[in-house]
Amino acid sequence: MDDLKNKYLAEIAEAADESALEAIRLAAVGKKGEVSLKMRELGKMTPEERQTAGPKLNALKDEINSALAARKAALGDAALEERLRTEWLDVSLPSRPGRQGTLHPIAQVTEEVTAIFAEMGFAVAEGPRIDTDWYNFDALNIPAHHPARAEMDTFYMHRAEGDNRPPHVLRTHTSPVQIRTMEAKGAPLRIICPGGVYRADYDQTHTPMFHQIEGLAIDTDISMANLKWVLEEFFSAFFEIDGIKTRFRASHFPFTEPSAEVDIQCSWVDGQLRIGEGDDWMEVLGSGMVHPKVLKAGGVDPEKYQGFAFGMGIDRIAMLKYGIPDLRAFFDSDLRWLRHYGFSALDVPTLRAGLSR
Ligand code: DAH
């Protein structure tokens, strides 16, 4: 028994890994292991012999098992030590400039706009890009055969014959999110809705998919004056120029009454556009007081509540702010363009730390 003990304890001490340990375990205390076979021989012994050999064999088995367990734990610790030594990573190091991805200007500008409106108490709401024509048109006071439907160059979803679900469209604007959010949250409400929209149009200033930001504020004492203040605050913060003036021009949208197109102050110097100075005007968005029918469609009582709404193109204000000449380049995925116009993913825009750097 001493021979067995010395042999196995020595082997265990030298086992290099877990599979070597397992082989030793089988050879010693497995079903057909040497110690197990010895235990079977107990049956053939006289009662006296059994009385001394039995406890000794049991003790031997226990000793081997605990030596196996101890060695296994030690091997595990060593393996972990080795991993920790080789797989280290200094998470406090800056990323390598050559490997940094950049934020697309649309993502950057969406973040900037969101940061500014968040400061004014607006939450972000989202809606589906594929929507029913009820949300995209009817609920916004654009009934079937209304000329505004034809003007929008809408992409209609194909329907198989016999499919009677309501018609779906790729939303042509972010305005349907107004209805969905009124339905879900009721009034009062203060939201912006950024997202992609679709129209069948393609040239230097139009792409079939582009981006808008919708704004909506509903309460019991909202007027056009609030709209003008909010927009002037927004444009000054966005273009990082104090006191940008806006001009409201009477216009028409089915979902607002009265409606206004809004221009911001600008000048052209030697063919170069300067925002926030001079006596020229640049159109940037559509807006107005939400039409009572639209409030009703969203389940909001127009006798009690009123609100303003606006919609503007994200791509367009991104082009204005960052001097990007061609809209189509936004969607080319040209790495050289992205490196030039992209933004550091780690510089999150905030009003305190700076919107753009
Ligand atoms: N939905 C309009 C468009 O895509 C933009 C717009 C105009 C949105 C006036 C509004 C608004 O909320 O009040 O052309």
Tab-separated table of C-alpha atoms and ligand atoms in Angstrom:
chain	number	residue	atom	x	y	z
A	1	MET	CA	0.000	0.000	0.000
A	2	ASP	CA	2.865	2.356	0.708
A	3	ASP	CA	4.240	1.630	-2.761
A	4	LEU	CA	0.866	2.490	-4.322
A	5	LYS	CA	0.638	5.643	-2.305
A	6	ASN	CA	4.140	6.862	-3.169
A	7	LYS	CA	3.690	6.032	-6.816
A	8	TYR	CA	0.414	7.858	-7.288
A	9	LEU	CA	1.208	10.892	-5.152
A	10	ALA	CA	4.416	11.363	-7.152
A	11	GLU	CA	2.552	11.052	-10.458
A	12	ILE	CA	-0.099	13.512	-9.324
A	13	ALA	CA	2.503	16.051	-8.257
A	14	GLU	CA	4.047	15.879	-11.714
A	15	ALA	CA	0.852	15.873	-13.801
A	16	ALA	CA	1.181	18.692	-16.330
A	17	ASP	CA	-2.494	19.279	-17.137
A	18	GLU	CA	-6.044	18.180	-16.437
A	19	SER	CA	-6.083	15.334	-18.934
A	20	ALA	CA	-2.941	13.824	-17.364
A	21	LEU	CA	-4.656	14.077	-13.971
A	22	GLU	CA	-7.734	12.322	-15.298
A	23	ALA	CA	-5.603	9.452	-16.634
A	24	ILE	CA	-4.013	9.044	-13.187
A	25	ARG	CA	-7.421	9.122	-11.514
A	26	LEU	CA	-8.681	6.304	-13.746
A	27	ALA	CA	-5.553	4.214	-13.218
A	28	ALA	CA	-5.737	4.587	-9.423
A	29	VAL	CA	-9.314	4.985	-8.237
A	30	GLY	CA	-11.388	4.514	-11.426
A	31	LYS	CA	-13.636	1.436	-11.618
A	32	LYS	CA	-10.784	-0.737	-12.813
A	33	GLY	CA	-8.073	1.268	-11.090
A	34	GLU	CA	-5.366	-0.361	-9.037
A	35	VAL	CA	-6.774	0.797	-5.667
A	36	SER	CA	-10.310	-0.197	-6.637
A	37	LEU	CA	-9.158	-3.685	-7.621
A	38	LYS	CA	-7.402	-4.041	-4.265
A	39	MET	CA	-10.642	-3.105	-2.534
A	40	ARG	CA	-12.407	-5.927	-4.335
A	41	GLU	CA	-9.915	-8.353	-2.876
A	42	LEU	CA	-11.181	-7.459	0.614
A	43	GLY	CA	-13.966	-10.017	0.094
A	44	LYS	CA	-11.497	-12.866	-0.081
A	45	MET	CA	-9.703	-11.906	3.141
A	46	THR	CA	-10.267	-13.301	6.612
A	47	PRO	CA	-12.296	-10.984	8.875
A	48	GLU	CA	-9.147	-10.073	10.822
A	49	GLU	CA	-7.175	-9.161	7.711
A	50	ARG	CA	-10.130	-7.194	6.416
A	51	GLN	CA	-10.303	-5.198	9.642
A	52	THR	CA	-6.820	-3.747	9.148
A	53	ALA	CA	-6.706	-3.653	5.313
A	54	GLY	CA	-10.188	-2.082	4.848
A	55	PRO	CA	-9.622	1.229	6.653
A	56	LYS	CA	-6.126	1.539	5.205
A	57	LEU	CA	-7.391	1.133	1.643
A	58	ASN	CA	-10.163	3.647	2.281
A	59	ALA	CA	-7.668	6.110	3.694
A	60	LEU	CA	-5.433	5.579	0.667
A	61	LYS	CA	-8.334	6.216	-1.696
A	62	ASP	CA	-9.243	9.411	0.184
A	63	GLU	CA	-5.659	10.594	0.141
A	64	ILE	CA	-5.338	10.056	-3.612
A	65	ASN	CA	-8.666	11.792	-4.261
A	66	SER	CA	-7.734	14.846	-2.253
A	67	ALA	CA	-4.292	15.011	-3.864
A	68	LEU	CA	-6.063	14.903	-7.259
A	69	ALA	CA	-8.409	17.723	-6.232
A	70	ALA	CA	-5.599	19.879	-4.868
A	71	ARG	CA	-3.496	19.430	-8.001
A	72	LYS	CA	-6.486	20.202	-10.195
A	73	ALA	CA	-7.094	23.476	-8.357
A	74	ALA	CA	-3.421	24.399	-8.606
A	75	LEU	CA	-3.380	23.687	-12.348
A	76	GLY	CA	-6.521	25.864	-12.766
A	77	ASP	CA	-4.884	28.758	-10.920
A	78	ALA	CA	-1.766	28.407	-13.033
A	79	ALA	CA	-3.812	28.411	-16.252
A	80	LEU	CA	-5.636	31.563	-15.144
A	81	GLU	CA	-2.349	33.209	-14.180
A	82	GLU	CA	-0.999	32.417	-17.615
A	83	ARG	CA	-4.070	33.863	-19.349
A	84	LEU	CA	-3.927	37.003	-17.274
A	85	ARG	CA	-0.266	37.363	-18.130
A	86	THR	CA	-0.717	36.962	-21.890
A	87	GLU	CA	-4.189	38.408	-22.518
A	88	TRP	CA	-3.783	41.799	-20.880
A	89	LEU	CA	-5.476	44.836	-22.327
A	90	ASP	CA	-5.044	48.402	-21.151
A	91	VAL	CA	-8.566	49.790	-21.506
A	92	SER	CA	-7.366	53.268	-20.572
A	93	LEU	CA	-5.266	53.616	-23.738
A	94	PRO	CA	-6.670	55.864	-26.491
A	95	SER	CA	-7.631	54.040	-29.687
A	96	ARG	CA	-5.149	54.184	-32.544
A	97	PRO	CA	-6.059	57.063	-34.854
A	98	GLY	CA	-5.645	54.942	-37.974
A	99	ARG	CA	-8.229	52.469	-36.731
A	100	GLN	CA	-10.859	54.879	-35.519
A	101	GLY	CA	-14.167	54.703	-37.318
A	102	THR	CA	-15.978	58.013	-37.671
A	103	LEU	CA	-19.568	59.091	-37.170
A	104	HIS	CA	-21.445	59.919	-40.344
A	105	PRO	CA	-22.428	63.625	-40.491
A	106	ILE	CA	-26.109	62.601	-40.356
A	107	ALA	CA	-25.533	60.686	-37.113
A	108	GLN	CA	-23.540	63.626	-35.753
A	109	VAL	CA	-26.142	66.224	-36.685
A	110	THR	CA	-28.958	64.054	-35.297
A	111	GLU	CA	-27.051	63.914	-32.001
A	112	GLU	CA	-26.493	67.660	-32.057
A	113	VAL	CA	-30.146	68.462	-32.745
A	114	THR	CA	-31.255	65.996	-30.065
A	115	ALA	CA	-28.905	67.545	-27.497
A	116	ILE	CA	-30.284	71.038	-28.178
A	117	PHE	CA	-33.947	70.060	-28.020
A	118	ALA	CA	-33.369	67.838	-24.971
A	119	GLU	CA	-32.126	70.961	-23.207
A	120	MET	CA	-35.485	72.609	-24.008
A	121	GLY	CA	-37.443	69.673	-22.601
A	122	PHE	CA	-38.174	67.752	-25.812
A	123	ALA	CA	-38.096	63.941	-25.706
A	124	VAL	CA	-37.167	61.775	-28.692
A	125	ALA	CA	-39.992	59.754	-30.289
A	126	GLU	CA	-39.704	57.237	-33.088
A	127	GLY	CA	-42.051	55.562	-35.534
A	128	PRO	CA	-41.844	52.900	-38.259
A	129	ARG	CA	-40.357	53.682	-41.666
A	130	ILE	CA	-43.012	51.518	-43.282
A	131	ASP	CA	-46.344	52.953	-42.202
A	132	THR	CA	-49.964	52.787	-43.281
A	133	ASP	CA	-51.205	55.464	-45.630
A	134	TRP	CA	-53.605	56.463	-42.842
A	135	TYR	CA	-50.740	57.573	-40.563
A	136	ASN	CA	-48.700	59.021	-43.401
A	137	PHE	CA	-51.586	60.920	-45.047
A	138	ASP	CA	-55.207	60.701	-43.820
A	139	ALA	CA	-54.487	61.361	-40.133
A	140	LEU	CA	-52.452	64.387	-41.210
A	141	ASN	CA	-55.445	65.816	-43.038
A	142	ILE	CA	-54.261	64.645	-46.454
A	143	PRO	CA	-57.247	62.610	-47.692
A	144	ALA	CA	-57.125	60.396	-50.807
A	145	HIS	CA	-56.973	62.471	-54.025
A	146	HIS	CA	-55.517	65.447	-52.138
A	147	PRO	CA	-52.862	67.020	-54.407
A	148	ALA	CA	-50.260	66.758	-51.606
A	149	ARG	CA	-50.323	62.979	-52.034
A	150	ALA	CA	-49.361	63.249	-55.677
A	151	GLU	CA	-46.647	65.800	-54.904
A	152	MET	CA	-44.880	63.465	-52.489
A	153	ASP	CA	-43.771	60.823	-55.055
A	154	THR	CA	-44.675	58.094	-52.622
A	155	PHE	CA	-43.269	54.574	-52.665
A	156	TYR	CA	-46.212	52.216	-52.140
A	157	MET	CA	-45.590	48.711	-50.792
A	158	HIS	CA	-46.526	45.960	-53.217
A	159	ARG	CA	-49.577	43.929	-52.178
A	160	ALA	CA	-50.238	40.418	-53.393
A	161	GLU	CA	-53.629	39.846	-54.999
A	162	GLY	CA	-56.268	39.198	-52.332
A	163	ASP	CA	-54.160	40.773	-49.548
A	164	ASN	CA	-56.651	43.079	-47.886
A	165	ARG	CA	-54.460	44.678	-45.275
A	166	PRO	CA	-54.492	48.485	-45.351
A	167	PRO	CA	-52.082	49.980	-47.899
A	168	HIS	CA	-48.568	50.635	-46.585
A	169	VAL	CA	-46.075	53.202	-47.802
A	170	LEU	CA	-42.463	54.050	-47.112
A	171	ARG	CA	-43.156	57.106	-44.998
A	172	THR	CA	-42.670	60.279	-47.012
A	173	HIS	CA	-42.036	62.429	-43.911
A	174	THR	CA	-41.633	62.116	-40.139
A	175	SER	CA	-45.028	63.776	-39.520
A	176	PRO	CA	-46.851	60.429	-38.945
A	177	VAL	CA	-44.806	60.095	-35.743
A	178	GLN	CA	-46.827	63.077	-34.445
A	179	ILE	CA	-50.003	60.986	-34.668
A	180	ARG	CA	-48.463	57.832	-33.218
A	181	THR	CA	-47.002	59.700	-30.262
A	182	MET	CA	-50.227	61.623	-29.542
A	183	GLU	CA	-52.054	58.272	-29.552
A	184	ALA	CA	-49.518	56.659	-27.244
A	185	LYS	CA	-48.793	59.519	-24.837
A	186	GLY	CA	-51.669	62.007	-25.098
A	187	ALA	CA	-51.226	65.689	-24.207
A	188	PRO	CA	-49.335	67.722	-23.094
A	189	LEU	CA	-46.435	66.654	-25.270
A	190	ARG	CA	-43.030	67.938	-26.309
A	191	ILE	CA	-41.160	65.700	-28.768
A	192	ILE	CA	-38.776	65.614	-31.668
A	193	CYS	CA	-38.805	62.684	-34.103
A	194	PRO	CA	-35.642	62.117	-36.142
A	195	GLY	CA	-35.503	59.466	-38.837
A	196	GLY	CA	-35.267	58.330	-42.439
A	197	VAL	CA	-37.972	59.147	-44.991
A	198	TYR	CA	-38.480	58.161	-48.637
A	199	ARG	CA	-39.542	59.789	-51.883
A	200	ALA	CA	-39.053	58.755	-55.494
A	201	ASP	CA	-36.700	61.569	-56.472
A	202	TYR	CA	-33.027	61.697	-57.436
A	203	ASP	CA	-30.733	64.595	-58.366
A	204	GLN	CA	-28.033	66.753	-56.728
A	205	THR	CA	-30.397	67.922	-53.986
A	206	HIS	CA	-32.738	64.896	-53.752
A	207	THR	CA	-32.127	61.264	-52.827
A	208	PRO	CA	-34.812	58.550	-52.578
A	209	MET	CA	-34.029	58.201	-48.868
A	210	PHE	CA	-33.192	61.177	-46.694
A	211	HIS	CA	-33.674	62.322	-43.106
A	212	GLN	CA	-36.004	64.659	-41.279
A	213	ILE	CA	-36.584	65.911	-37.783
A	214	GLU	CA	-40.129	66.556	-36.751
A	215	GLY	CA	-40.955	68.748	-33.776
A	216	LEU	CA	-44.217	68.831	-31.859
A	217	ALA	CA	-45.238	70.767	-28.744
A	218	ILE	CA	-48.785	70.472	-27.413
A	219	ASP	CA	-50.199	72.177	-24.356
A	220	THR	CA	-53.031	74.481	-23.289
A	221	ASP	CA	-51.217	77.778	-23.976
A	222	ILE	CA	-49.011	77.320	-27.048
A	223	SER	CA	-48.717	79.994	-29.750
A	224	MET	CA	-46.644	80.807	-32.829
A	225	ALA	CA	-44.516	82.988	-30.542
A	226	ASN	CA	-43.341	79.839	-28.726
A	227	LEU	CA	-42.524	78.280	-32.096
A	228	LYS	CA	-40.450	81.277	-33.156
A	229	TRP	CA	-38.546	81.382	-29.865
A	230	VAL	CA	-37.821	77.649	-29.904
A	231	LEU	CA	-36.591	77.772	-33.511
A	232	GLU	CA	-34.362	80.811	-32.953
A	233	GLU	CA	-32.882	79.181	-29.850
A	234	PHE	CA	-32.348	76.045	-31.869
A	235	PHE	CA	-30.662	77.659	-34.878
A	236	SER	CA	-28.370	79.797	-32.722
A	237	ALA	CA	-27.269	76.737	-30.769
A	238	PHE	CA	-26.999	74.539	-33.849
A	239	PHE	CA	-24.953	76.922	-35.996
A	240	GLU	CA	-23.055	78.044	-32.871
A	241	ILE	CA	-23.757	81.707	-33.692
A	242	ASP	CA	-25.587	83.923	-31.181
A	243	GLY	CA	-28.877	85.573	-32.117
A	244	ILE	CA	-29.665	84.061	-35.513
A	245	LYS	CA	-32.810	85.693	-36.915
A	246	THR	CA	-35.626	83.790	-38.569
A	247	ARG	CA	-38.214	84.943	-41.098
A	248	PHE	CA	-41.666	83.362	-41.207
A	249	ARG	CA	-43.352	83.282	-44.622
A	250	ALA	CA	-47.037	82.361	-44.875
A	251	SER	CA	-47.356	78.969	-46.524
A	252	HIS	CA	-49.661	75.985	-46.668
A	253	PHE	CA	-49.442	72.494	-45.222
A	254	PRO	CA	-52.547	70.346	-44.784
A	255	PHE	CA	-51.551	69.459	-41.212
A	256	THR	CA	-51.038	72.994	-39.885
A	257	GLU	CA	-53.183	76.133	-39.767
A	258	PRO	CA	-51.746	78.728	-40.002
A	259	SER	CA	-48.608	77.403	-41.726
A	260	ALA	CA	-45.257	79.055	-42.229
A	261	GLU	CA	-42.051	78.334	-44.055
A	262	VAL	CA	-39.097	79.465	-42.005
A	263	ASP	CA	-35.925	81.072	-43.374
A	264	ILE	CA	-32.737	81.846	-41.511
A	265	GLN	CA	-30.641	84.928	-41.992
A	266	CYS	CA	-27.620	84.532	-44.267
A	267	SER	CA	-25.358	86.279	-46.727
A	268	TRP	CA	-23.385	85.295	-49.791
A	269	VAL	CA	-19.813	86.610	-49.843
A	270	ASP	CA	-17.809	85.774	-52.997
A	271	GLY	CA	-20.056	82.830	-53.640
A	272	GLN	CA	-19.656	81.618	-50.063
A	273	LEU	CA	-22.636	81.160	-47.793
A	274	ARG	CA	-22.512	82.732	-44.319
A	275	ILE	CA	-25.284	81.820	-41.880
A	276	GLY	CA	-26.506	84.288	-39.235
A	277	GLU	CA	-25.451	87.548	-40.934
A	278	GLY	CA	-26.449	89.805	-43.837
A	279	ASP	CA	-29.851	90.408	-45.436
A	280	ASP	CA	-30.413	87.251	-47.442
A	281	TRP	CA	-32.664	84.424	-46.342
A	282	MET	CA	-32.342	80.670	-46.677
A	283	GLU	CA	-35.346	78.407	-46.361
A	284	VAL	CA	-34.802	75.694	-43.762
A	285	LEU	CA	-38.108	74.229	-42.609
A	286	GLY	CA	-41.903	74.017	-42.669
A	287	SER	CA	-43.997	74.676	-39.594
A	288	GLY	CA	-47.259	75.906	-38.177
A	289	MET	CA	-49.977	75.459	-35.577
A	290	VAL	CA	-51.206	71.861	-35.562
A	291	HIS	CA	-54.515	71.564	-37.433
A	292	PRO	CA	-57.455	70.663	-35.126
A	293	LYS	CA	-58.225	67.657	-37.350
A	294	VAL	CA	-54.691	66.360	-36.767
A	295	LEU	CA	-55.050	66.706	-32.988
A	296	LYS	CA	-58.351	64.829	-33.225
A	297	ALA	CA	-56.795	62.054	-35.328
A	298	GLY	CA	-54.200	61.643	-32.587
A	299	GLY	CA	-56.914	61.479	-29.921
A	300	VAL	CA	-56.152	64.925	-28.459
A	301	ASP	CA	-59.041	67.312	-27.692
A	302	PRO	CA	-58.649	70.413	-29.927
A	303	GLU	CA	-61.035	72.372	-27.682
A	304	LYS	CA	-58.595	72.081	-24.816
A	305	TYR	CA	-55.192	71.771	-26.465
A	306	GLN	CA	-53.270	73.365	-29.293
A	307	GLY	CA	-49.667	73.075	-30.431
A	308	PHE	CA	-46.977	73.910	-32.921
A	309	ALA	CA	-45.171	71.532	-35.243
A	310	PHE	CA	-42.257	71.765	-37.608
A	311	GLY	CA	-40.312	69.523	-39.934
A	312	MET	CA	-36.839	70.010	-41.339
A	313	GLY	CA	-34.314	68.086	-43.382
A	314	ILE	CA	-31.381	66.772	-41.354
A	315	ASP	CA	-29.256	66.227	-44.452
A	316	ARG	CA	-29.913	69.785	-45.552
A	317	ILE	CA	-28.910	71.451	-42.269
A	318	ALA	CA	-25.873	69.133	-42.127
A	319	MET	CA	-24.829	70.348	-45.600
A	320	LEU	CA	-25.311	73.982	-44.527
A	321	LYS	CA	-23.394	73.642	-41.275
A	322	TYR	CA	-20.498	71.559	-42.554
A	323	GLY	CA	-20.210	72.904	-46.095
A	324	ILE	CA	-21.034	69.636	-47.839
A	325	PRO	CA	-21.858	70.389	-51.491
A	326	ASP	CA	-23.566	67.244	-52.819
A	327	LEU	CA	-26.357	65.410	-51.007
A	328	ARG	CA	-25.745	62.182	-52.913
A	329	ALA	CA	-22.287	61.788	-51.360
A	330	PHE	CA	-24.021	61.160	-48.006
A	331	PHE	CA	-25.080	57.753	-49.264
A	332	ASP	CA	-22.061	56.683	-51.350
A	333	SER	CA	-20.171	55.036	-48.444
A	334	ASP	CA	-16.931	56.398	-49.884
A	335	LEU	CA	-14.324	55.934	-47.139
A	336	ARG	CA	-12.310	58.970	-48.221
A	337	TRP	CA	-15.440	61.126	-47.911
A	338	LEU	CA	-16.295	59.601	-44.518
A	339	ARG	CA	-12.770	60.254	-43.229
A	340	HIS	CA	-12.992	63.847	-44.385
A	341	TYR	CA	-16.508	64.663	-43.161
A	342	GLY	CA	-16.774	62.113	-40.314
A	343	PHE	CA	-16.747	62.929	-36.598
A	344	SER	CA	-14.989	61.285	-33.689
A	345	ALA	CA	-17.293	58.679	-32.211
A	346	LEU	CA	-16.049	59.531	-28.729
A	347	ASP	CA	-16.876	63.255	-28.758
A	348	VAL	CA	-20.549	63.174	-27.817
A	349	PRO	CA	-22.153	66.549	-28.645
A	350	THR	CA	-23.443	68.442	-25.601
A	351	LEU	CA	-24.274	72.094	-25.130
A	352	ARG	CA	-21.663	72.419	-22.381
A	353	ALA	CA	-18.725	70.588	-23.950
A	354	GLY	CA	-19.463	71.881	-27.449
A	355	LEU	CA	-21.643	70.521	-30.217
A	356	SER	CA	-19.025	70.096	-32.900
A	357	ARG	CA	-15.274	70.083	-32.700
B	1	DAH	N1	-43.967	67.082	-43.425
B	1	DAH	C1	-43.504	68.211	-44.173
B	1	DAH	C2	-42.646	67.720	-45.335
B	1	DAH	O1	-42.150	66.652	-45.301
B	1	DAH	C3	-42.674	69.115	-43.315
B	1	DAH	C4	-43.484	69.805	-42.263
B	1	DAH	C5	-44.090	71.033	-42.545
B	1	DAH	C6	-43.688	69.199	-41.038
B	1	DAH	C7	-44.851	71.665	-41.593
B	1	DAH	C8	-44.446	69.852	-40.063
B	1	DAH	C9	-45.034	71.096	-40.361
B	1	DAH	O2	-44.653	69.318	-38.856
B	1	DAH	O3	-45.762	71.694	-39.412
B	1	DAH	O4	-42.478	68.442	-46.275
